[in-house]
Amino acid sequence: MTSDQTTTSTADAATPTADAVAPTVGNADYRDSGLTFPDGFIFGSATASYQIEGAANEDGRGPSIWDTFSHTPGKIWNGDTGDVADDHYHRLESDLDLMKELGLEAYRFSIAWPRIQPTGTGPANEKGVDFYVRLVDGLLERGIRPIATLYHWDLPQALEDKGGWANRDTAYAFADYARIMGEALGDKIVTWTTLNEPWCSAYLGYGSGAHAPGRMDGADALAAVHHLNLAHGLAVSALKEVVTNNPDFSITLNLHVIRGEGETGPEAIRQIDGLANRVFLQPLLQGSYPEDVLADTADVTDWAFVLPGDLELIHQPLDLLGVNYYSTTLVRIWDGISPRANNDGHKDMGGSPWPGADRVEFLAQPGPYTEMGWNIEPAGLEELLVSLHDQYPALPLMVTENGAAFADTREVDVAADGTETFAVHDPERTDYLQRHFTAAHRAIARGVDLRGYQVWSLMDNFEWGYGYSKRFGIVYVDFDTFERTLKDSAKWYSQLIATRSIPAVN
Ligand code: FCB
């Protein structure tokens, strides 16, 4: 990969599609087509272990916090669990074939820590390791780059029983686990991502209670923020000691694109930007915590969990920053009189995901919306990528998640000769992806070093607190038979990958 990627115009498009039209650059609705992505830009798709694997009790896997949480009544829509999920664990080969059929250039998957160390510490469970060796070998045989995430939220329950991410020891346990995986796969993984969205792990897991382990304590949430940052740094160091193939080291953040309303907007933005974005970016990339965040949260915690030397451990050189983007956030300071809104797009379980920001109000935003109720705003992705590039010009970026849930239905299409095939017509998702790929392309055109784009998600799966009720896949999964059907959006994406050019939407 080079760091001097420049955007290409239709004039020098490598392989324009037959129906490529001149790009309408600057089109406010982001529905351009005919834009061509630079050579080396990596098109892929993403999943996460607990959301797709199933086989929760097989081959020595221990329980994770998501097993415990999903089996606790009232936590997940419809009482759904990840026990079986997409049954990917048993369908590995055919799922790999599906990725090949789509033409994916990369696959971003996560490794289930409790398959590797059933109680979070101790020797590796060889059967668990073997599953990921087979996955990675299967990807490489098919010419697909493996992008491995070490932690996408399935903490071994045994570690939660000792305090989870609020306990410093968990960061050291994570580094040991990273070393095991580095020894097993350290000649094959192209990109190592330590953590997926530590914002969710810390604030939804320990603050709001919407995610496992479902705790609701602001001080624990902030301790978790720090221990996750520390875990990242320790894991990068551990991996570097054992890998042999010069991979990229990265972390994936769900940075918030925050807009403010009214004259209190800027103050509300400052507070949420601090808790959502800067409390991760600044220690990771500059080796310090933002002073204003420490002050804002002084009544919640004294931050005594930050020990001398921690910030040096956290501040490891990064080769790539993973960016997950879905929608924007709108805030102002609550006037204390009007009914307070708290529509920050996550389930309300009683706790707050924003320790120290009690006076910030989250406002509903103009639509359109996805099935999650999240507003569709491709300009936010362009804005985020450009802003990151402005702040950290030397840091390559990758969109590691972007996609949309819609209420898909599978239909039977009858061809002229009477042949029947399953089909899923999902024009809203294709439109969402087209607009966000356009936003990414515009960011590249503005000089952003964007290395690739991983669509969330390869297939419908267990959407955390929403169970199986929200379908994010470009591949439809029938949750009774586990049959996979390519949605129209998957076919559109295949065409994009094959031509490297955004196809027109019919
Ligand atoms: C992200 C998660 C991913 C999926 C999408 C919709 O926050 O990383 O697992 O749930 O949201």
Coordinates of C-alpha atoms and ligand atoms in Angstrom, one line a residue:
M1 CA 0.0 0.0 0.0
T2 CA 1.2 3.4 -0.8
S3 CA 0.6 6.6 1.2
D4 CA 0.4 8.8 -1.9
Q5 CA -3.0 7.6 -3.2
T6 CA -4.8 10.1 -5.2
T7 CA -8.2 10.0 -6.5
T8 CA -8.9 9.1 -10.1
S9 CA -11.5 10.7 -12.3
T10 CA -13.7 9.0 -14.8
A11 CA -11.2 10.1 -17.5
D12 CA -8.6 7.7 -16.2
A13 CA -10.9 5.1 -14.8
A14 CA -9.3 1.7 -15.1
T15 CA -12.3 -0.4 -15.9
P16 CA -15.4 1.8 -16.2
T17 CA -18.7 0.0 -16.3
A18 CA -20.7 -0.1 -19.5
D19 CA -23.3 2.1 -17.9
A20 CA -20.9 4.4 -16.1
V21 CA -22.0 8.0 -16.3
A22 CA -20.1 11.2 -15.7
P23 CA -19.8 11.8 -12.0
T24 CA -21.9 14.6 -10.6
V25 CA -19.3 15.9 -8.2
G26 CA -20.7 18.0 -5.5
N27 CA -24.2 16.6 -5.8
A28 CA -25.8 17.3 -2.4
D29 CA -27.6 14.0 -2.2
Y30 CA -24.4 12.0 -2.7
R31 CA -25.9 9.9 -5.4
D32 CA -23.0 10.1 -7.8
S33 CA -22.0 7.2 -10.0
G34 CA -19.1 6.5 -12.2
L35 CA -16.6 7.5 -9.5
T36 CA -13.6 5.2 -9.6
F37 CA -11.5 4.2 -6.6
P38 CA -7.8 4.3 -6.5
D39 CA -5.7 1.1 -7.1
G40 CA -4.9 -0.5 -3.8
F41 CA -8.2 0.6 -2.2
I42 CA -9.5 -2.5 -0.4
F43 CA -13.2 -3.5 -0.7
G44 CA -14.4 -5.9 1.9
S45 CA -17.0 -6.8 4.4
A46 CA -17.1 -7.2 8.1
T47 CA -18.7 -9.5 10.8
A48 CA -18.0 -10.2 14.5
S49 CA -17.7 -13.6 16.2
Y50 CA -20.6 -13.5 18.7
Q51 CA -22.9 -12.1 16.0
I52 CA -22.4 -14.9 13.5
E53 CA -20.6 -18.0 14.9
G54 CA -23.0 -19.8 17.1
A55 CA -21.6 -23.1 18.5
A56 CA -21.5 -21.4 21.8
N57 CA -20.7 -24.5 23.8
E58 CA -18.5 -26.3 21.3
D59 CA -14.9 -27.3 21.1
G60 CA -14.0 -25.9 24.5
R61 CA -15.4 -22.4 24.1
G62 CA -16.1 -20.8 27.5
P63 CA -18.9 -18.4 28.3
S64 CA -18.6 -14.7 27.4
I65 CA -20.3 -11.7 28.9
W66 CA -22.7 -11.8 25.9
D67 CA -23.8 -15.3 26.6
T68 CA -24.6 -14.3 30.2
F69 CA -26.3 -11.1 29.1
S70 CA -28.3 -12.6 26.3
H71 CA -29.6 -15.3 28.6
T72 CA -30.7 -12.8 31.2
P73 CA -34.4 -12.1 30.7
G74 CA -35.3 -8.6 29.5
K75 CA -31.9 -7.7 28.0
I76 CA -32.4 -8.7 24.4
W77 CA -35.3 -8.3 22.1
N78 CA -37.4 -11.4 22.0
G79 CA -35.0 -13.2 24.3
D80 CA -32.7 -13.9 21.4
T81 CA -29.2 -15.2 22.0
G82 CA -26.0 -15.9 20.0
D83 CA -26.1 -19.6 20.8
V84 CA -26.6 -20.5 17.2
A85 CA -26.5 -17.1 15.4
D86 CA -25.7 -17.7 11.7
D87 CA -24.2 -21.1 12.4
H88 CA -21.1 -19.8 10.8
Y89 CA -18.9 -22.0 12.9
H90 CA -20.3 -25.1 11.1
R91 CA -20.7 -23.4 7.7
L92 CA -17.2 -21.9 7.4
E93 CA -16.3 -23.4 4.0
S94 CA -19.5 -22.3 2.3
D95 CA -19.4 -18.9 3.8
L96 CA -15.8 -18.5 2.5
D97 CA -17.1 -19.6 -0.9
L98 CA -19.8 -16.9 -0.6
M99 CA -17.1 -14.2 0.0
K100 CA -15.2 -15.4 -3.0
E101 CA -18.4 -15.3 -5.1
L102 CA -18.9 -11.7 -4.1
G103 CA -15.4 -10.9 -5.0
L104 CA -14.4 -9.5 -1.6
E105 CA -10.8 -8.3 -1.4
A106 CA -10.8 -8.4 2.4
Y107 CA -12.8 -9.9 5.2
R108 CA -12.8 -8.3 8.6
F109 CA -13.7 -10.8 11.3
S110 CA -13.2 -11.0 15.0
I111 CA -11.7 -13.7 17.2
A112 CA -13.7 -14.9 20.1
W113 CA -11.4 -14.7 23.1
P114 CA -13.4 -17.4 25.1
R115 CA -12.7 -19.9 22.3
I116 CA -9.0 -19.3 22.7
Q117 CA -8.9 -19.0 26.5
P118 CA -12.2 -20.3 27.9
T119 CA -11.6 -18.5 31.3
G120 CA -9.7 -15.6 29.9
T121 CA -6.3 -16.7 31.2
G122 CA -4.1 -19.8 30.8
P123 CA -3.1 -21.9 27.9
A124 CA -4.6 -21.8 24.5
N125 CA -7.5 -24.0 23.6
E126 CA -6.1 -25.6 20.5
K127 CA -9.5 -26.4 18.9
G128 CA -10.5 -22.7 19.2
V129 CA -7.2 -21.6 17.7
D130 CA -7.7 -24.1 14.9
F131 CA -11.0 -22.6 13.9
Y132 CA -9.3 -19.3 13.1
V133 CA -6.4 -20.9 11.4
R134 CA -8.8 -22.6 9.1
L135 CA -10.7 -19.4 8.6
V136 CA -7.5 -17.4 7.7
D137 CA -6.1 -20.2 5.5
G138 CA -9.4 -20.4 3.7
L139 CA -9.3 -16.6 3.1
L140 CA -5.8 -16.7 1.8
E141 CA -6.5 -19.6 -0.5
R142 CA -9.3 -17.5 -2.0
G143 CA -7.2 -14.4 -2.3
I144 CA -9.0 -12.5 0.4
R145 CA -7.0 -10.4 2.9
P146 CA -7.6 -11.3 6.5
I147 CA -8.3 -8.3 8.8
A148 CA -8.5 -9.7 12.3
T149 CA -10.1 -7.9 15.3
L150 CA -9.0 -9.3 18.6
Y151 CA -11.9 -8.0 20.6
H152 CA -15.4 -7.4 19.4
W153 CA -17.1 -7.4 22.8
D154 CA -17.1 -11.1 23.8
L155 CA -15.1 -10.9 27.1
P156 CA -14.7 -14.2 28.9
Q157 CA -17.2 -14.2 31.7
A158 CA -14.6 -15.4 34.1
L159 CA -12.8 -12.1 33.7
E160 CA -16.0 -10.1 34.2
D161 CA -16.4 -12.0 37.4
K162 CA -13.1 -10.4 38.5
G163 CA -14.2 -6.9 37.6
G164 CA -14.1 -7.0 33.8
W165 CA -12.8 -3.9 32.1
A166 CA -13.1 -1.9 35.3
N167 CA -10.2 -4.1 36.5
R168 CA -6.7 -3.3 35.3
D169 CA -5.8 -7.0 35.2
T170 CA -8.1 -7.5 32.2
A171 CA -5.7 -5.3 30.1
Y172 CA -2.8 -7.6 30.9
A173 CA -4.9 -10.7 30.3
F174 CA -5.8 -9.2 26.9
A175 CA -2.1 -8.8 26.0
D176 CA -1.5 -12.4 26.8
Y177 CA -4.4 -13.4 24.6
A178 CA -3.0 -11.1 21.8
R179 CA 0.3 -12.9 22.1
I180 CA -1.3 -16.3 21.7
M181 CA -3.0 -15.2 18.5
G182 CA 0.1 -13.4 17.2
E183 CA 2.0 -16.7 17.6
A184 CA -0.8 -18.7 15.9
L185 CA -1.5 -16.3 13.0
G186 CA 1.4 -13.8 13.0
D187 CA 2.6 -14.8 9.6
K188 CA -0.8 -14.5 7.9
I189 CA -2.9 -11.6 9.2
V190 CA -2.5 -8.5 7.1
T191 CA -4.2 -6.0 9.5
W192 CA -4.5 -6.6 13.3
T193 CA -7.2 -4.5 15.0
T194 CA -6.9 -4.7 18.7
L195 CA -10.4 -3.4 19.8
N196 CA -13.7 -2.7 18.1
E197 CA -15.4 0.4 19.3
P198 CA -14.1 0.6 22.9
W199 CA -16.7 3.4 23.3
C200 CA -19.4 0.7 23.3
S201 CA -17.5 -1.7 25.5
A202 CA -16.9 1.0 28.1
Y203 CA -20.0 3.2 28.1
L204 CA -22.7 0.8 27.0
G205 CA -21.3 -2.1 28.9
Y206 CA -20.5 -0.3 32.2
G207 CA -22.4 3.0 32.0
S208 CA -25.8 2.7 30.3
G209 CA -26.2 -1.0 30.8
A210 CA -27.5 -1.5 27.2
H211 CA -24.7 -3.9 26.4
A212 CA -23.0 -6.8 28.3
P213 CA -22.1 -6.9 31.1
G214 CA -25.0 -4.5 31.7
R215 CA -23.4 -2.5 34.5
M216 CA -24.5 1.1 35.2
D217 CA -21.8 3.0 37.0
G218 CA -20.1 6.1 35.5
A219 CA -16.9 5.5 37.4
D220 CA -16.6 2.0 36.2
A221 CA -17.3 3.1 32.6
L222 CA -14.4 5.6 32.8
A223 CA -12.1 3.0 34.4
A224 CA -13.1 0.7 31.5
V225 CA -12.2 3.5 29.0
H226 CA -8.7 3.6 30.4
H227 CA -8.2 -0.1 30.7
L228 CA -9.3 -0.6 27.2
N229 CA -6.8 2.0 26.0
L230 CA -4.2 0.3 28.0
A231 CA -5.2 -3.1 26.7
H232 CA -4.8 -1.8 23.1
G233 CA -1.2 -0.5 23.8
L234 CA -0.1 -3.7 25.6
A235 CA -1.6 -5.9 22.9
V236 CA 0.2 -4.0 20.1
S237 CA 3.5 -4.4 22.0
A238 CA 2.8 -8.1 22.5
L239 CA 1.9 -8.7 18.9
K240 CA 5.0 -6.8 17.7
E241 CA 7.2 -9.2 19.6
V242 CA 5.8 -12.3 17.9
V243 CA 4.5 -11.5 14.4
T244 CA 6.7 -12.2 11.4
N245 CA 5.0 -10.6 8.4
N246 CA 5.1 -6.9 9.0
P247 CA 1.3 -6.3 9.3
D248 CA -0.6 -3.1 10.0
F249 CA -1.5 -2.5 13.6
S250 CA -4.8 -0.7 14.2
I251 CA -7.8 0.0 16.4
T252 CA -11.3 0.7 15.3
L253 CA -13.2 3.5 16.9
N254 CA -16.9 4.6 16.4
L255 CA -16.1 8.3 16.4
H256 CA -19.1 10.5 16.8
V257 CA -19.9 13.2 14.2
I258 CA -21.6 15.7 16.5
R259 CA -23.7 18.7 15.5
G260 CA -24.9 21.3 18.0
E261 CA -28.2 23.1 18.2
G262 CA -28.5 26.7 19.3
E263 CA -26.2 28.7 21.4
T264 CA -25.4 25.9 23.8
G265 CA -24.5 23.6 20.9
P266 CA -20.7 24.3 21.1
E267 CA -20.5 23.5 24.8
A268 CA -22.5 20.3 24.4
I269 CA -20.4 19.3 21.4
R270 CA -17.2 19.9 23.5
Q271 CA -18.4 17.6 26.2
I272 CA -19.6 14.7 24.0
D273 CA -16.6 15.0 21.6
G274 CA -14.4 14.7 24.7
L275 CA -16.1 11.5 26.0
A276 CA -16.8 9.9 22.6
N277 CA -13.7 10.9 20.6
R278 CA -10.9 12.6 22.3
V279 CA -10.7 10.3 25.3
F280 CA -9.6 7.6 22.8
L281 CA -7.8 9.6 20.1
Q282 CA -5.6 11.7 22.3
P283 CA -4.1 9.0 24.5
L284 CA -3.7 6.6 21.5
L285 CA -2.2 9.2 19.1
Q286 CA -0.7 11.9 21.4
G287 CA -0.1 10.1 24.7
S288 CA -2.3 12.2 27.0
Y289 CA -5.8 12.5 28.3
P290 CA -7.8 15.7 27.4
E291 CA -7.7 18.0 30.4
D292 CA -11.3 19.1 29.9
V293 CA -12.6 15.5 30.1
L294 CA -10.7 15.0 33.3
A295 CA -12.3 18.2 34.7
D296 CA -15.8 17.4 33.4
T297 CA -15.7 14.0 35.0
A298 CA -14.0 15.0 38.3
D299 CA -17.2 14.3 40.3
V300 CA -17.5 10.9 38.8
T301 CA -13.9 9.6 39.3
D302 CA -10.5 10.9 40.2
W303 CA -8.8 8.9 37.4
A304 CA -6.5 7.3 39.9
F305 CA -6.6 4.2 37.8
V306 CA -4.2 6.0 35.4
L307 CA -0.8 4.9 36.7
P308 CA 2.6 6.4 35.9
G309 CA 3.8 5.1 32.5
D310 CA 0.4 4.1 31.3
L311 CA 0.2 6.8 28.6
E312 CA 3.5 5.7 27.1
L313 CA 2.2 2.1 26.9
I314 CA -1.0 3.3 25.3
H315 CA 0.7 5.6 22.8
Q316 CA 2.0 3.0 20.3
P317 CA 2.7 3.9 16.7
L318 CA -0.4 3.0 14.6
D319 CA -0.3 2.0 10.9
L320 CA -4.0 2.5 10.4
L321 CA -7.1 3.8 12.2
G322 CA -10.3 2.0 11.6
V323 CA -13.4 4.2 11.4
N324 CA -16.9 2.9 11.9
Y325 CA -19.6 5.3 10.8
Y326 CA -23.4 5.0 10.7
S327 CA -25.0 8.4 11.4
T328 CA -24.6 11.7 13.2
T329 CA -25.5 13.0 16.7
L330 CA -27.2 16.3 17.6
V331 CA -26.8 17.9 21.0
R332 CA -27.4 21.0 23.1
I333 CA -27.3 21.7 26.8
W334 CA -30.6 20.9 28.5
D335 CA -32.4 24.0 29.8
G336 CA -33.8 22.1 32.8
I337 CA -37.3 23.0 31.8
S338 CA -38.4 21.3 28.6
P339 CA -38.8 17.5 28.6
R340 CA -35.4 16.1 28.2
A341 CA -34.6 14.1 25.1
N342 CA -32.1 11.2 25.3
N343 CA -32.3 9.9 21.8
D344 CA -28.7 9.0 21.3
G345 CA -29.6 6.0 19.2
H346 CA -29.0 3.3 21.8
K347 CA -31.4 1.3 24.0
D348 CA -32.4 3.0 27.3
M349 CA -31.8 0.5 30.1
G350 CA -31.6 3.1 32.9
G351 CA -28.0 4.1 33.1
S352 CA -26.2 6.9 31.3
P353 CA -23.5 6.3 28.6
W354 CA -22.2 9.8 29.2
P355 CA -20.6 10.1 32.6
G356 CA -20.2 13.7 33.7
A357 CA -22.3 15.0 30.8
D358 CA -25.6 15.0 32.6
R359 CA -26.7 18.3 31.2
V360 CA -26.3 17.3 27.6
E361 CA -29.5 16.6 25.7
F362 CA -29.5 14.4 22.6
L363 CA -32.0 15.5 20.0
A364 CA -33.9 13.7 17.3
Q365 CA -32.6 14.5 13.8
P366 CA -34.2 14.9 10.5
G367 CA -34.7 11.7 8.5
P368 CA -34.6 9.6 6.5
Y369 CA -33.8 6.9 9.0
T370 CA -32.7 3.3 8.8
E371 CA -34.6 0.5 10.6
M372 CA -32.4 1.3 13.7
G373 CA -33.9 4.8 13.8
W374 CA -30.5 6.2 12.9
N375 CA -30.5 9.2 10.5
I376 CA -28.9 8.7 7.1
E377 CA -26.3 11.4 6.6
P378 CA -23.5 10.5 4.2
A379 CA -22.0 14.0 4.5
G380 CA -21.1 13.0 8.1
L381 CA -18.8 10.3 6.8
E382 CA -17.0 12.7 4.5
E383 CA -16.7 15.3 7.3
L384 CA -15.3 12.7 9.7
L385 CA -12.7 11.4 7.4
V386 CA -11.6 14.9 6.4
S387 CA -11.5 16.0 10.0
L388 CA -9.4 13.0 11.1
H389 CA -7.0 13.6 8.2
D390 CA -6.7 17.3 9.1
Q391 CA -5.9 16.4 12.7
Y392 CA -3.6 13.4 11.9
P393 CA -2.4 13.8 8.4
A394 CA 0.2 11.0 8.5
L395 CA -2.3 8.4 9.7
P396 CA -3.9 6.2 7.1
L397 CA -7.6 5.5 7.6
M398 CA -10.0 2.6 6.7
V399 CA -13.7 2.5 7.0
T400 CA -14.0 -0.7 9.0
E401 CA -17.8 -0.6 9.3
N402 CA -20.6 1.2 7.4
G403 CA -24.0 -0.2 6.4
A404 CA -27.7 -0.1 7.3
A405 CA -30.5 -2.2 8.7
F406 CA -33.8 -2.3 6.8
A407 CA -36.8 -4.6 7.0
D408 CA -35.9 -7.1 4.3
T409 CA -38.1 -9.8 3.0
R410 CA -37.2 -12.8 0.9
E411 CA -39.3 -13.2 -2.2
V412 CA -39.5 -15.9 -4.9
D413 CA -38.7 -14.5 -8.3
V414 CA -40.1 -16.4 -11.3
A415 CA -38.1 -16.1 -14.5
A416 CA -39.6 -16.1 -18.0
D417 CA -38.9 -19.9 -18.2
G418 CA -40.7 -20.5 -15.0
T419 CA -37.5 -21.0 -12.9
E420 CA -37.9 -19.9 -9.3
T421 CA -35.2 -18.3 -7.3
F422 CA -35.0 -16.5 -4.0
A423 CA -34.4 -12.8 -4.1
V424 CA -34.2 -9.9 -1.7
H425 CA -34.9 -6.5 -3.2
D426 CA -33.3 -3.9 -0.8
P427 CA -33.1 -0.7 -2.8
E428 CA -32.7 1.4 0.4
R429 CA -29.6 -0.4 1.4
T430 CA -28.0 -0.1 -2.0
D431 CA -28.9 3.6 -1.9
Y432 CA -27.3 4.0 1.5
L433 CA -24.1 2.2 0.4
Q434 CA -23.9 4.2 -2.9
R435 CA -24.2 7.4 -1.0
H436 CA -21.6 6.5 1.6
F437 CA -19.2 5.1 -0.9
T438 CA -19.6 8.5 -2.7
A439 CA -18.8 10.2 0.6
A440 CA -15.7 8.1 1.0
H441 CA -14.6 8.9 -2.6
R442 CA -15.1 12.6 -2.0
A443 CA -12.9 12.4 1.1
I444 CA -10.2 10.7 -1.0
A445 CA -10.6 13.5 -3.6
R446 CA -10.0 16.0 -0.7
G447 CA -6.7 14.3 0.1
V448 CA -7.6 11.7 2.7
D449 CA -5.4 8.6 2.8
L450 CA -8.3 6.2 2.9
R451 CA -7.2 2.6 2.4
G452 CA -10.4 0.7 2.1
Y453 CA -14.0 0.1 3.1
Q454 CA -15.5 -2.9 4.9
V455 CA -19.3 -3.0 4.6
W456 CA -21.2 -3.9 7.7
S457 CA -22.3 -6.6 7.4
L458 CA -21.5 -9.6 5.2
M459 CA -24.7 -11.3 6.4
D460 CA -27.7 -10.7 8.7
N461 CA -26.8 -11.6 12.3
F462 CA -27.3 -11.1 16.0
E463 CA -27.6 -7.4 16.4
W464 CA -26.8 -7.2 20.1
G465 CA -29.7 -5.8 22.2
Y466 CA -31.9 -6.0 19.1
G467 CA -31.4 -9.7 18.6
Y468 CA -32.3 -10.9 15.1
S469 CA -34.8 -8.1 14.5
K470 CA -32.4 -5.9 12.6
R471 CA -30.9 -7.1 9.4
F472 CA -27.7 -5.4 8.4
G473 CA -26.4 -8.0 5.9
I474 CA -25.8 -7.7 2.2
V475 CA -26.6 -11.4 2.4
Y476 CA -29.9 -12.5 3.8
V477 CA -30.0 -15.3 6.3
D478 CA -33.1 -17.4 6.9
F479 CA -32.8 -17.9 10.7
D480 CA -34.8 -21.2 10.5
T481 CA -32.9 -22.9 7.7
F482 CA -29.7 -20.8 7.8
E483 CA -29.9 -20.6 4.0
R484 CA -28.0 -17.5 2.6
T485 CA -29.5 -15.4 -0.2
L486 CA -27.6 -12.6 -1.9
K487 CA -29.6 -9.4 -1.5
D488 CA -29.6 -7.0 -4.5
S489 CA -27.2 -4.8 -2.5
A490 CA -24.7 -7.6 -2.5
K491 CA -24.9 -7.9 -6.3
W492 CA -24.5 -4.1 -6.5
Y493 CA -21.4 -4.3 -4.3
S494 CA -19.9 -7.2 -6.4
Q495 CA -20.2 -4.9 -9.4
L496 CA -18.5 -2.1 -7.5
I497 CA -15.7 -4.4 -6.5
A498 CA -15.3 -5.8 -10.0
T499 CA -15.2 -2.4 -11.7
R500 CA -13.8 -0.3 -8.8
S501 CA -16.4 2.2 -9.9
I502 CA -19.7 3.1 -8.2
P503 CA -22.4 1.5 -10.4
A504 CA -25.5 3.5 -11.3
V505 CA -28.5 2.5 -9.3
N506 CA -31.4 1.5 -11.6
Ligands
FCB1 C1 -21.4 -1.4 15.5 C2 -20.9 -2.7 15.9 C3 -21.3 -3.9 15.0 C4 -22.8 -3.8 14.6 C5 -23.0 -2.4 14.1 C6 -24.4 -2.2 13.6 O1 -21.5 -0.6 16.6 O2 -19.5 -2.7 15.9 O3 -21.1 -5.1 15.7 O4 -23.6 -4.1 15.7 O5 -22.7 -1.4 15.0

